[in-house]
């Protein structure tokens, strides 16, 4: 299989742009996200963070107006139907979907697709990974999203969320929420723990979906390039806490995420997730087995490991994801990132805002499952 194109991180070309055909097996140059010196609009074409509202939804729904293969026309032209020969060329809906799928496979085989320096494959994420996660998001957890308009329509922003659920499904559902519901069709780049990038298969999928190592350097580079970055500062302390401590935020570390946002001059958007705590009620932790396997914890739930693989099925809880009012950082001087008191105050402000919203959402919800 041919190599994919790697895109330099300082190239401002749109990911939506189609490349000239190359010979099979030919390697490609590197592409990167728009840098801070050149905004996407300066390049004369729309940047990836400034897609028209509804564009991503139209591209994902083959039958929707404006989707691939539909004219989107209205009035007399739409009533008149396609010109002679257009119907034959366009074919039926299933033929168009088949042609689109075959074209996607051809690009995969020939390597005519692009990834950035972190390994993010936007085409694969949009067409495959999000499609696999969407039924879980819409039908199983029935996620309700609030305040997504608080995420900027362009430019970088750091989303800080609580972490829970034994397995990190909350991060994936937050990624779908931003991808599907943000008016500008933004993409969320999650910061993940080292463990994610040493697990086979998971490592590759995480890179393709835009996740990167949770380090200040990578986070700052993404933020300066105008990306939406997601971080869950509780880490394993949050995701692996006992069921009796559900919805009680753990420590947020030393405020490294705050200093990163200050250096990049981007807003911090608090995010509260309700519903993930109950998908795997963690009643115990087999610490010896966890050490043997090299895991931070080995959960014992009412169904796992007693029911085997069936016990790994999450409970179908009802989720709510709420994005809060952004906390601006661009008014601070660059040296403010080195002020430990400011770090502490801003970290505490973000944590308190998330905790307060969690309590409010818990009071408002009718049931864990409905």
Coordinates of C-alpha atoms in Angstrom, one line a residue:
X1 CA 0.0 0.0 0.0
X2 CA 1.3 3.4 -1.0
X3 CA 2.3 6.0 1.6
X4 CA 0.0 8.8 2.4
X5 CA 0.9 12.4 1.8
X6 CA 2.4 14.1 4.9
X7 CA 1.5 17.7 5.1
X8 CA 3.9 20.3 6.5
X9 CA 2.5 21.9 9.6
X10 CA 3.1 25.4 8.3
X11 CA 1.3 24.9 4.9
X12 CA -1.9 26.8 4.6
X13 CA -3.5 24.7 1.9
X14 CA -7.0 23.4 2.7
X15 CA -7.4 19.7 3.4
X16 CA -10.5 19.7 1.2
X17 CA -8.3 20.6 -1.8
X18 CA -7.8 17.7 -4.2
X19 CA -4.2 16.9 -5.3
X20 CA -3.1 16.0 -8.8
X21 CA -2.9 12.2 -9.4
X22 CA 0.5 10.6 -8.6
X23 CA 2.0 7.4 -9.6
X24 CA 1.2 4.5 -7.2
X25 CA 3.7 4.2 -4.5
X26 CA 5.0 7.8 -4.8
X27 CA 5.6 9.5 -1.5
X28 CA 4.2 13.0 -0.9
X29 CA 5.3 16.2 0.7
X30 CA 4.4 17.2 4.2
X31 CA 1.4 19.4 5.0
X32 CA 0.6 21.3 8.1
X33 CA -2.1 23.4 9.6
X34 CA -2.2 27.2 9.1
X35 CA 0.4 28.9 11.2
X36 CA -0.2 31.9 13.4
X37 CA 1.4 34.3 10.9
X38 CA -1.0 33.4 8.1
X39 CA -4.7 33.0 8.8
X40 CA -6.6 30.6 6.5
X41 CA -8.5 33.5 4.9
X42 CA -5.2 35.0 3.7
X43 CA -4.6 32.1 1.4
X44 CA -7.5 32.9 -0.8
X45 CA -9.5 29.8 0.1
X46 CA -11.4 28.7 3.2
X47 CA -9.4 27.2 6.0
X48 CA -10.5 23.9 7.7
X49 CA -11.7 25.7 10.8
X50 CA -14.0 28.0 8.7
X51 CA -16.2 25.7 6.8
X52 CA -19.6 27.0 6.1
X53 CA -22.2 26.1 8.7
X54 CA -23.8 22.8 7.8
X55 CA -21.1 21.9 5.3
X56 CA -19.9 18.9 7.2
X57 CA -23.4 17.6 7.8
X58 CA -24.2 17.9 4.1
X59 CA -21.1 16.0 3.1
X60 CA -21.9 13.2 5.6
X61 CA -25.6 12.8 4.5
X62 CA -25.8 11.5 1.0
X63 CA -29.5 12.3 0.7
X64 CA -29.3 15.8 2.2
X65 CA -29.6 18.9 0.1
X66 CA -26.2 20.1 -0.9
X67 CA -24.6 16.7 -0.3
X68 CA -22.4 15.1 -2.9
X69 CA -24.4 14.1 -6.0
X70 CA -27.2 16.6 -5.4
X71 CA -27.5 20.0 -7.0
X72 CA -29.1 21.8 -4.1
X73 CA -31.1 23.9 -6.6
X74 CA -34.5 25.1 -5.7
X75 CA -37.4 26.7 -7.6
X76 CA -38.0 26.1 -11.3
X77 CA -34.6 24.5 -12.0
X78 CA -35.1 22.0 -9.2
X79 CA -38.6 21.2 -10.4
X80 CA -37.4 20.7 -14.0
X81 CA -35.1 18.0 -12.9
X82 CA -31.6 17.3 -14.3
X83 CA -30.5 18.1 -17.8
X84 CA -30.7 15.3 -20.3
X85 CA -27.8 12.9 -19.7
X86 CA -27.3 14.1 -16.1
X87 CA -29.4 11.3 -14.7
X88 CA -27.5 8.7 -16.6
X89 CA -24.2 10.3 -15.5
X90 CA -25.2 10.7 -11.9
X91 CA -27.0 7.4 -11.5
X92 CA -29.1 6.4 -8.5
X93 CA -28.3 7.1 -4.9
X94 CA -26.7 3.7 -4.2
X95 CA -24.6 4.0 -7.4
X96 CA -23.3 7.4 -6.3
X97 CA -22.5 6.0 -2.8
X98 CA -20.8 3.0 -4.4
X99 CA -18.7 5.2 -6.7
X100 CA -17.8 7.4 -3.7
X101 CA -16.8 4.4 -1.7
X102 CA -14.7 3.0 -4.5
X103 CA -13.0 6.3 -5.0
X104 CA -12.2 6.4 -1.3
X105 CA -10.7 2.9 -1.4
X106 CA -8.7 3.9 -4.5
X107 CA -7.2 6.9 -2.7
X108 CA -6.4 4.6 0.3
X109 CA -4.6 2.1 -1.9
X110 CA -2.7 4.6 -4.1
X111 CA -1.8 6.9 -1.2
X112 CA -3.6 9.9 -2.6
X113 CA -4.7 11.2 0.7
X114 CA -3.2 13.6 3.2
X115 CA -2.2 13.5 6.9
X116 CA -0.5 16.1 9.0
X117 CA 2.7 15.7 10.9
X118 CA 0.8 14.3 13.9
X119 CA -0.8 11.6 11.7
X120 CA -4.2 13.2 11.5
X121 CA -6.2 11.9 8.6
X122 CA -9.2 14.2 8.2
X123 CA -10.8 12.2 5.3
X124 CA -10.7 8.9 7.2
X125 CA -12.0 10.6 10.3
X126 CA -14.9 12.2 8.6
X127 CA -16.0 9.3 6.4
X128 CA -15.2 6.3 8.6
X129 CA -14.3 6.9 12.2
X130 CA -17.0 9.5 12.9
X131 CA -19.5 7.2 11.1
X132 CA -18.6 4.3 13.4
X133 CA -18.9 6.5 16.6
X134 CA -22.1 8.3 15.5
X135 CA -24.6 5.4 16.3
X136 CA -23.1 5.1 19.7
X137 CA -23.4 8.8 20.2
X138 CA -26.9 9.3 18.8
X139 CA -28.7 6.0 19.5
X140 CA -26.9 4.4 22.5
X141 CA -25.9 7.3 24.7
X142 CA -28.4 9.7 23.1
X143 CA -26.0 12.6 23.8
X144 CA -27.5 16.1 24.3
X145 CA -25.2 19.0 23.5
X146 CA -25.4 22.4 25.1
X147 CA -23.4 25.6 24.6
X148 CA -21.4 24.4 21.6
X149 CA -21.6 27.9 20.2
X150 CA -19.1 28.9 23.0
X151 CA -16.4 27.2 21.0
X152 CA -14.9 29.9 18.7
X153 CA -15.8 29.7 15.0
X154 CA -12.1 30.2 14.1
X155 CA -8.7 30.3 15.8
X156 CA -7.4 28.1 18.5
X157 CA -9.2 27.2 21.8
X158 CA -8.5 24.8 24.6
X159 CA -11.5 22.7 25.8
X160 CA -11.0 21.4 29.4
X161 CA -13.4 18.6 30.5
X162 CA -14.0 16.3 33.4
X163 CA -12.9 12.6 32.8
X164 CA -14.8 9.5 33.9
X165 CA -16.2 6.2 32.9
X166 CA -13.4 3.6 33.3
X167 CA -12.8 3.6 29.6
X168 CA -12.2 7.0 27.8
X169 CA -15.5 7.0 25.8
X170 CA -16.2 10.5 27.1
X171 CA -13.4 12.0 25.0
X172 CA -14.6 10.3 21.9
X173 CA -18.2 11.4 22.4
X174 CA -17.0 15.0 23.0
X175 CA -15.1 14.8 19.7
X176 CA -18.3 13.7 17.9
X177 CA -20.2 16.5 19.6
X178 CA -17.8 19.2 18.3
X179 CA -17.6 17.6 14.8
X180 CA -21.3 17.2 14.3
X181 CA -22.8 20.2 16.1
X182 CA -20.4 23.1 15.9
X183 CA -21.8 25.7 13.4
X184 CA -18.4 26.1 11.7
X185 CA -17.8 22.4 11.5
X186 CA -14.7 22.4 13.7
X187 CA -12.6 19.4 14.5
X188 CA -11.4 18.5 18.1
X189 CA -7.8 17.3 18.6
X190 CA -7.6 15.4 21.8
X191 CA -4.5 15.1 24.0
X192 CA -4.1 11.5 25.1
X193 CA -2.0 9.6 27.7
X194 CA 1.1 7.7 26.8
X195 CA -0.7 4.4 27.2
X196 CA -2.9 5.1 24.2
X197 CA 0.2 5.3 21.9
X198 CA 1.7 2.0 23.0
X199 CA -1.4 -0.1 22.5
X200 CA -1.5 -1.9 19.1
X201 CA -4.3 -0.8 16.8
X202 CA -5.5 1.8 19.3
X203 CA -2.2 3.8 18.6
X204 CA -2.9 4.0 14.8
X205 CA -6.6 4.8 15.2
X206 CA -5.8 7.5 17.7
X207 CA -3.3 9.2 15.4
X208 CA -5.6 9.0 12.4
X209 CA -8.4 10.6 14.5
X210 CA -6.2 13.5 15.4
X211 CA -5.2 12.6 18.9
X212 CA -1.7 13.4 20.1
X213 CA 0.5 13.0 23.1
X214 CA -0.6 15.1 26.1
X215 CA 2.5 17.3 26.3
X216 CA 2.8 21.1 26.4
X217 CA 4.8 21.3 23.1
X218 CA 2.3 19.4 20.9
X219 CA -0.6 21.2 22.5
X220 CA 0.9 24.7 22.0
X221 CA 1.8 23.9 18.4
X222 CA -1.8 22.8 17.6
X223 CA -3.3 25.8 19.4
X224 CA -1.0 28.3 17.6
X225 CA -2.0 26.7 14.3
X226 CA -5.7 27.5 15.1
X227 CA -6.9 24.1 16.2
X228 CA -9.4 23.2 18.8
X229 CA -7.6 21.1 21.4
X230 CA -9.3 19.0 24.1
X231 CA -7.7 18.0 27.4
X232 CA -8.9 16.2 30.5
X233 CA -6.6 17.2 33.3
X234 CA -7.8 14.6 35.8
X235 CA -6.2 11.8 33.7
X236 CA -6.3 8.3 35.1
X237 CA -7.3 9.7 38.5
X238 CA -10.6 10.7 37.0
X239 CA -11.3 7.9 34.7
X240 CA -10.4 5.2 37.2
X241 CA -12.0 6.6 40.3
X242 CA -14.5 4.4 42.3
X243 CA -18.2 4.7 41.6
X244 CA -18.7 6.2 45.1
X245 CA -16.7 9.3 44.0
X246 CA -18.6 9.9 40.8
X247 CA -18.9 13.5 39.6
X248 CA -16.4 14.6 42.2
X249 CA -13.5 16.2 40.3
X250 CA -10.0 15.0 41.1
X251 CA -6.9 17.3 41.1
X252 CA -6.2 19.1 37.9
X253 CA -2.4 18.7 38.3
X254 CA -0.2 21.8 38.3
X255 CA -2.1 23.9 35.8
X256 CA 0.0 23.0 32.8
X257 CA -3.0 23.4 30.5
X258 CA -3.4 27.0 31.7
X259 CA 0.1 27.9 31.0
X260 CA -0.2 26.4 27.5
X261 CA -3.3 28.4 26.8
X262 CA -1.6 31.6 28.1
X263 CA 1.4 31.1 25.9
X264 CA -0.8 30.5 22.8
X265 CA -3.1 33.3 23.7
X266 CA -6.3 31.2 23.2
X267 CA -9.5 31.0 25.3
X268 CA -10.2 28.1 27.7
X269 CA -13.6 26.5 27.3
X270 CA -14.8 24.5 30.3
X271 CA -16.8 21.4 29.4
X272 CA -18.9 19.3 31.8
X273 CA -20.0 15.7 30.8
X274 CA -22.8 13.9 32.7
X275 CA -23.7 10.3 32.0
X276 CA -20.2 8.8 31.5
X277 CA -19.7 8.0 35.2
X278 CA -22.4 5.2 35.1
X279 CA -21.4 3.3 31.9
X280 CA -19.0 1.1 33.9
X281 CA -19.7 1.4 37.6
X282 CA -16.3 0.7 39.1
X283 CA -16.8 -1.1 42.4
X284 CA -13.2 -2.3 42.8
X285 CA -9.7 -2.3 41.5
X286 CA -7.5 -5.4 41.1
X287 CA -4.2 -3.6 41.6
X288 CA -2.0 -6.6 41.4
X289 CA -3.4 -7.7 38.1
X290 CA -3.1 -4.1 36.9
X291 CA 0.6 -4.0 37.7
X292 CA 1.1 -7.3 35.9
X293 CA -0.6 -6.0 32.8
X294 CA 1.0 -2.6 33.0
X295 CA -2.3 -0.8 33.4
X296 CA -3.0 2.1 35.8
X297 CA -5.9 0.1 37.2
X298 CA -7.9 -3.0 36.5
X299 CA -11.6 -2.3 37.0
X300 CA -14.1 -4.6 38.7
X301 CA -17.7 -3.7 37.8
X302 CA -21.0 -5.5 38.3
X303 CA -20.5 -7.2 34.9
X304 CA -16.8 -7.2 34.3
X305 CA -14.9 -9.5 34.3
X306 CA -17.6 -11.9 35.5
X307 CA -19.5 -12.0 32.2
X308 CA -16.4 -12.1 30.1
X309 CA -16.6 -10.0 26.8
X310 CA -20.2 -9.3 27.4
X311 CA -19.2 -7.5 30.6
X312 CA -17.3 -4.9 28.6
X313 CA -20.6 -3.6 27.1
X314 CA -21.2 -0.1 28.6
X315 CA -24.6 0.6 30.2
X316 CA -26.9 2.7 27.9
X317 CA -26.9 5.9 30.0
X318 CA -28.3 9.2 28.9
X319 CA -25.5 11.8 28.4
X320 CA -25.3 15.6 28.5
X321 CA -22.3 17.5 27.3
X322 CA -22.2 21.2 28.1
X323 CA -19.6 23.7 26.9
X324 CA -19.3 26.7 29.2
X325 CA -18.5 30.3 28.7
X326 CA -14.9 30.7 27.5
X327 CA -12.3 32.2 29.8
X328 CA -10.2 34.6 27.7
X329 CA -6.4 34.6 28.1
X330 CA -5.2 37.0 25.4
X331 CA -5.3 40.0 27.8
X332 CA -2.4 38.6 29.8
X333 CA 1.3 39.3 29.0
X334 CA 3.4 36.5 27.7
X335 CA 5.4 36.2 31.0
X336 CA 2.1 35.5 32.8
X337 CA 2.5 31.9 31.9
X338 CA 5.4 31.7 34.4
X339 CA 3.3 33.2 37.3
X340 CA 2.5 30.3 39.6
X341 CA -0.2 32.2 41.5
X342 CA -2.0 33.1 38.3
X343 CA -1.8 29.5 37.2
X344 CA -3.3 28.4 40.4
X345 CA -6.2 30.9 40.2
X346 CA -7.1 30.2 36.6
X347 CA -6.9 26.4 37.2
X348 CA -9.2 26.7 40.2
X349 CA -11.6 28.9 38.2
X350 CA -11.9 26.3 35.4
X351 CA -12.2 23.5 37.9
X352 CA -14.9 25.2 39.9
X353 CA -16.9 26.1 36.8
X354 CA -16.9 22.5 35.6
X355 CA -17.8 21.2 39.0
X356 CA -20.7 23.7 39.4
X357 CA -22.1 22.8 36.0
X358 CA -21.9 19.1 36.8
X359 CA -24.0 19.6 39.9
X360 CA -26.5 21.7 38.0
X361 CA -26.8 19.1 35.2
X362 CA -27.2 16.3 37.8
X363 CA -30.1 18.2 39.4
X364 CA -31.8 18.7 36.1
X365 CA -31.6 15.2 34.7
X366 CA -34.6 13.0 35.2
X367 CA -32.9 9.6 35.2
X368 CA -29.6 8.0 34.6
X369 CA -31.0 6.2 31.6
X370 CA -33.7 8.5 30.2

